[in-house]
Amino acid sequence: MLHHIELWVPDLPRAVREWGWLLGRLGWLPYQDWERGRSWRLGPVYLVVEQSPAMSAAGHDRMRPGLNHLAFHAGPPAGVDALAVEAPGHGWTPLFADRYPHAGGPGHHAAYLVNTDGFEVELVASEAAQPRKPPRTALTRRQLG
């Protein structure tokens, strides 16, 4: 189980506005608050935004080695659609809009967003209630005949 995620941000008030809106809409609750940071919690997992004086660069670049994006469960497809519509008013810009809502592939309903500081999120819709197919496994030589 994941314990926490800590994101270093260049502008704490902006990060609090952007992440606070998104996390609040996803059901996360404010958790900690200190001079250089804030956090939100959902169950046992919490997410921190911190404007650390130890940062070695001015901003995040999701295209460099390191964190590319965070993916969140975001409820039913209609809920993801509502978030995608509201997001630009809260500092989040759509990515791959020409392929929305299936930029992740057929049958994968998700919104991809990037905030002012370049952090990407994927808001994944819950699957409709349907039986799961067994996972694919590698075939052994014996099974191949």
PDB file of C-alpha atoms in Angstrom, residues 41-46:
ATOM      1  CA  ARG A  41      -5.504  12.433   2.830  1.00  0.00           C
ATOM      2  CA  LEU A  42      -7.675   9.664   1.446  1.00  0.00           C
ATOM      3  CA  GLY A  43      -7.765   6.626   3.697  1.00  0.00           C
ATOM      4  CA  PRO A  44      -4.221   5.729   4.743  1.00  0.00           C
ATOM      5  CA  VAL A  45      -2.562   7.590   1.827  1.00  0.00           C
ATOM      6  CA  TYR A  46      -1.701  11.275   1.805  1.00  0.00           C
TER       7      TYR A  46
END
